[in-house]
Tab-separated table of C-alpha atoms in Angstrom:
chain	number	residue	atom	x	y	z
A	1	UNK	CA	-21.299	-6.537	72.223
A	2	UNK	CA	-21.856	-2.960	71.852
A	3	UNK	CA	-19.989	0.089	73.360
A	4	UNK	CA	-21.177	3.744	74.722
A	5	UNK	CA	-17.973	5.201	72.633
A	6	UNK	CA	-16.747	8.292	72.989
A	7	UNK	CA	-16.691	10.871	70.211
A	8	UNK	CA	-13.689	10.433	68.021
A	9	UNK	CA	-13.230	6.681	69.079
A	10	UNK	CA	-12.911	4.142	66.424
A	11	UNK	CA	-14.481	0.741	67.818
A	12	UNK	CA	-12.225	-1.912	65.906
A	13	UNK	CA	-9.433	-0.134	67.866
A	14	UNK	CA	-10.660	-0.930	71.552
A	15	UNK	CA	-9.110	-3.409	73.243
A	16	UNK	CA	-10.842	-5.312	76.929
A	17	UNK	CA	-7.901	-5.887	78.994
A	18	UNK	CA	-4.585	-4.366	80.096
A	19	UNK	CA	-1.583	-5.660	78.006
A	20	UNK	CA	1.018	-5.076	80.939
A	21	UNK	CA	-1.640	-6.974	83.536
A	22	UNK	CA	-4.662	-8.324	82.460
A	23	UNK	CA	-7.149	-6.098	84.037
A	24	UNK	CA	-10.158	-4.818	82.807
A	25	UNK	CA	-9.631	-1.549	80.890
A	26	UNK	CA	-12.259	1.139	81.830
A	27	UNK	CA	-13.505	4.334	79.859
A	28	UNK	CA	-11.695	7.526	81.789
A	29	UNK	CA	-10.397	10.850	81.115
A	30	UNK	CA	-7.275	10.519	80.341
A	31	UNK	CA	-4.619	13.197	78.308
A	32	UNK	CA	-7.727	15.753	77.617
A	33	UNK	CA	-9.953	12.940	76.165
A	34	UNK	CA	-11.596	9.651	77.086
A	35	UNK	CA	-9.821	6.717	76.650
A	36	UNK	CA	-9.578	2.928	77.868
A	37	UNK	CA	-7.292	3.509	81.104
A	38	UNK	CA	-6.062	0.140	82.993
A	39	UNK	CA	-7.086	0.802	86.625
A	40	UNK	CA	-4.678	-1.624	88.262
A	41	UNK	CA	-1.884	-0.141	86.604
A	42	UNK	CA	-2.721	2.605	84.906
A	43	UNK	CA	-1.748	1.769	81.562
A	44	UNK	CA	-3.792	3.991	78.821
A	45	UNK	CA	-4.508	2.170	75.512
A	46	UNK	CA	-3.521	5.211	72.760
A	47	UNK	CA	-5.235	4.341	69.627
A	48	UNK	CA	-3.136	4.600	66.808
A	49	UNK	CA	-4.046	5.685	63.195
A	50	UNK	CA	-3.240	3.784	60.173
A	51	UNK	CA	-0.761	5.654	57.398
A	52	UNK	CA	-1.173	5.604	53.747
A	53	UNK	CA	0.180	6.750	51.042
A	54	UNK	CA	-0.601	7.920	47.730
A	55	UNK	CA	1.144	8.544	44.986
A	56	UNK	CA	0.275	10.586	42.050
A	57	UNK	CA	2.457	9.398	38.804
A	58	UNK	CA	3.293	11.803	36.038
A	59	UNK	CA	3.987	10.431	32.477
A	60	UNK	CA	4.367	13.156	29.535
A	61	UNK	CA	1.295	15.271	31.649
A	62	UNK	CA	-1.331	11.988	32.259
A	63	UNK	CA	-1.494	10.560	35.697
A	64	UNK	CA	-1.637	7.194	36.791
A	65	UNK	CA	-5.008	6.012	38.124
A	66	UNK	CA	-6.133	2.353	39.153
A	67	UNK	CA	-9.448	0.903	38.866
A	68	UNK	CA	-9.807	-0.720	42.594
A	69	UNK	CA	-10.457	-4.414	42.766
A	70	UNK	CA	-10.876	-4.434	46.820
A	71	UNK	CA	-13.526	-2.659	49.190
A	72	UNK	CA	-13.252	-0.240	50.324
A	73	UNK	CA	-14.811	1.605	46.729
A	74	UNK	CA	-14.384	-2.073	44.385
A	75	UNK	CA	-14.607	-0.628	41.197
A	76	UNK	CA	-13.420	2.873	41.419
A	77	UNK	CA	-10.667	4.944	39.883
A	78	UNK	CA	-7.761	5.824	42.587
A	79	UNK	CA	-4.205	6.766	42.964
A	80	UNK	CA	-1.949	4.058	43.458
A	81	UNK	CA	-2.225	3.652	47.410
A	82	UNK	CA	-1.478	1.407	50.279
A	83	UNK	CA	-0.626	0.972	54.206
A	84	UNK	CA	2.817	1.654	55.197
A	85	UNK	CA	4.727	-1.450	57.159
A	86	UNK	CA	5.508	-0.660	60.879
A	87	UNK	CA	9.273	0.681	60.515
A	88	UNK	CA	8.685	1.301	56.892
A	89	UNK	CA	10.114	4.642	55.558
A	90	UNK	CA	6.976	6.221	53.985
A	91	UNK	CA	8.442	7.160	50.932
A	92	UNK	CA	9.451	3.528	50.404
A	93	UNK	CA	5.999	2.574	50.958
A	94	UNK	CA	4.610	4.770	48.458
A	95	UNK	CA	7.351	3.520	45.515
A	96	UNK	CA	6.359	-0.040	46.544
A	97	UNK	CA	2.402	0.218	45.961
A	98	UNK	CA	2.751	2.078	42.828
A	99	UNK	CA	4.908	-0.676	41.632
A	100	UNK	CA	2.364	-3.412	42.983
A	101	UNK	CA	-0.465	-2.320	41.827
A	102	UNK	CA	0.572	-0.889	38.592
A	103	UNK	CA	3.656	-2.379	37.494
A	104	UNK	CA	5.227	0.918	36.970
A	105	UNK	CA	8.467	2.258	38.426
A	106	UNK	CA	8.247	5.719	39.713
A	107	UNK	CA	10.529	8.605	41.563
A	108	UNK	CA	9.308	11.146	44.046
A	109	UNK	CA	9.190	14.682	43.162
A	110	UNK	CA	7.739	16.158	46.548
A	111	UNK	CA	5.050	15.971	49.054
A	112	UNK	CA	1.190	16.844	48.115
A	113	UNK	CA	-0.042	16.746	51.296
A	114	UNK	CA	-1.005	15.055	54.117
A	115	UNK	CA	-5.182	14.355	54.793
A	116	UNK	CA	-7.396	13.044	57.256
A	117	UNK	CA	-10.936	13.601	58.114
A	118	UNK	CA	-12.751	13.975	61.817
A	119	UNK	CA	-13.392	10.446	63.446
A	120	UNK	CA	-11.367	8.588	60.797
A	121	UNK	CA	-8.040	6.201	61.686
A	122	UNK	CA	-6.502	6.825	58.220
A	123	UNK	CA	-3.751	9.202	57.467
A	124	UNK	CA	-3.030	9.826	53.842
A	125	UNK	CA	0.272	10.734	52.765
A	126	UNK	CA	0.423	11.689	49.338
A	127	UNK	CA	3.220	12.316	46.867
A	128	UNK	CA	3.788	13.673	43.258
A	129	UNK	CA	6.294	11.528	40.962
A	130	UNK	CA	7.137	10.568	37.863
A	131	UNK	CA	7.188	7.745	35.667
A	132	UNK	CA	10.692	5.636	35.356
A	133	UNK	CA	9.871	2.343	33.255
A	134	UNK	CA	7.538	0.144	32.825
A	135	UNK	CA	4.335	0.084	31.316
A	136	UNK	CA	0.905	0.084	32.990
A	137	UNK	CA	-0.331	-3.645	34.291
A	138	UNK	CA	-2.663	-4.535	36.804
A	139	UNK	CA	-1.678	-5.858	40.212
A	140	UNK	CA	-3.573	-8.208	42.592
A	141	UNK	CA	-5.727	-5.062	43.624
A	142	UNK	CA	-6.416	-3.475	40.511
A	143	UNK	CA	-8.508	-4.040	37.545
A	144	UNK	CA	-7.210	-1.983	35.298
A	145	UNK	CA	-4.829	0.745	35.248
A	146	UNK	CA	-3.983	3.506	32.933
A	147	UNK	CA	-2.584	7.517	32.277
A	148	UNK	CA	-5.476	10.157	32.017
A	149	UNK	CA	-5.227	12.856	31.113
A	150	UNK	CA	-5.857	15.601	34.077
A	151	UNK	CA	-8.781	17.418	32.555
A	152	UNK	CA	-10.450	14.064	31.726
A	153	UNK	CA	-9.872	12.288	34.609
A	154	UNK	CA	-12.970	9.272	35.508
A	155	UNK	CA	-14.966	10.220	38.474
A	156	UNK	CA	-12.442	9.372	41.704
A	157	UNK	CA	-13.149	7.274	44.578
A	158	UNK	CA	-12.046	9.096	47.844
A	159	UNK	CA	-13.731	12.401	48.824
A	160	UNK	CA	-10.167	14.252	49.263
A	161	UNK	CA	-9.092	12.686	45.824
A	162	UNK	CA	-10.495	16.334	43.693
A	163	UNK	CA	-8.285	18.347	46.254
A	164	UNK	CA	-5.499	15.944	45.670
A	165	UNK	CA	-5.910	16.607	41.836
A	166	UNK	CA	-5.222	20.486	42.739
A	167	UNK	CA	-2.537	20.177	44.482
A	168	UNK	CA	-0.989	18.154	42.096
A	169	UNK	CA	-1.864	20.670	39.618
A	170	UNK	CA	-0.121	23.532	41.600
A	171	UNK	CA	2.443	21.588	42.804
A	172	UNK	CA	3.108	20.639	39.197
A	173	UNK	CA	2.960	24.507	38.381
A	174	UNK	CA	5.862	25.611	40.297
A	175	UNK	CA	7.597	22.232	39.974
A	176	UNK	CA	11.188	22.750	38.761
A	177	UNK	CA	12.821	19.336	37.753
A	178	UNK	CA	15.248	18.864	35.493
């Protein structure tokens, strides 16, 4: 079944009918935009984005990278990264994929940024940190994991993953820890 979507609209996210009543949802302007409206009760179906987060880990200058064993990108270097839990603190999110995928304990120096990209669902969260303990070991959804060294770093996966780099680099620059 295909839909005439409106620009912006991502179509895993529409749903057919009203969760308060059961009705039909139909395509109206709603809040500046068009959305799915209920027209029995006029519920409007907001459609959420998904968080991430990314973490960028920091051990004697070489960052943490994992080699992704999972679409999307199978195969390709990335931060340590994941969805955040409904009523998970972010920050606790991001601590929790580095340590799943990598086996490495971390601690968060500061925010990199926050990304996201016209017509996409995914907001990326990303933080700089530094190592605690452990040593690098792949998780269920890594191949292989590793430090590189910044100026050698593999080709990356994500297109905001070079910009991510940078501000790591600044951030990094001006970073004043103990």
């Amino acid at each position: 079944m295909g839909y005439d979507l409106p620009a912006m609209a991502v179509p895993d996210a529409r749903i057919r009918f009203c969760p308060r009543c059961a009705a039909s949802l139909e395509d109206r302007e709603a809040f500046g935009r068009v959305r799915q409206v209920c027209p029995a009760c006029g519920y409007v179906h907001f459609v959420d984005p998904k968080v991430v987060t990314g973490v960028l880990v920091e051990r004697d200058g070489r960052l943490l990278l994992t080699r992704r064993n999972h679409e999307p990108k199978l195969g390709c270097w990335s931060f340590p990264s994941g969805y955040v839990d409904a009523g998970e603190p972010v920050e606790v999110a991001a601590l929790r994929e580095v340590e799943e995928e990598t086996g490495v304990r971390a601690a968060l120096d500061g925010l990199l940024g926050v990304y996201s990209s016209p017509g996409e669902r995914v907001i990326f969260i990303v933080y700089a940190a530094h190592w605690v303990s452990g040593e690098p070991s792949p998780g269920e959804e890594a191949m292989e994991v590793g430090f590189f060294d910044p100026a050698r770093l593999p080709a990356l996966a994500f297109p905001h993953d070079d910009e991510i780099v940078r501000a790591w680099l600044a951030f990094r620059a001006h970073e004043r820890r103990p």
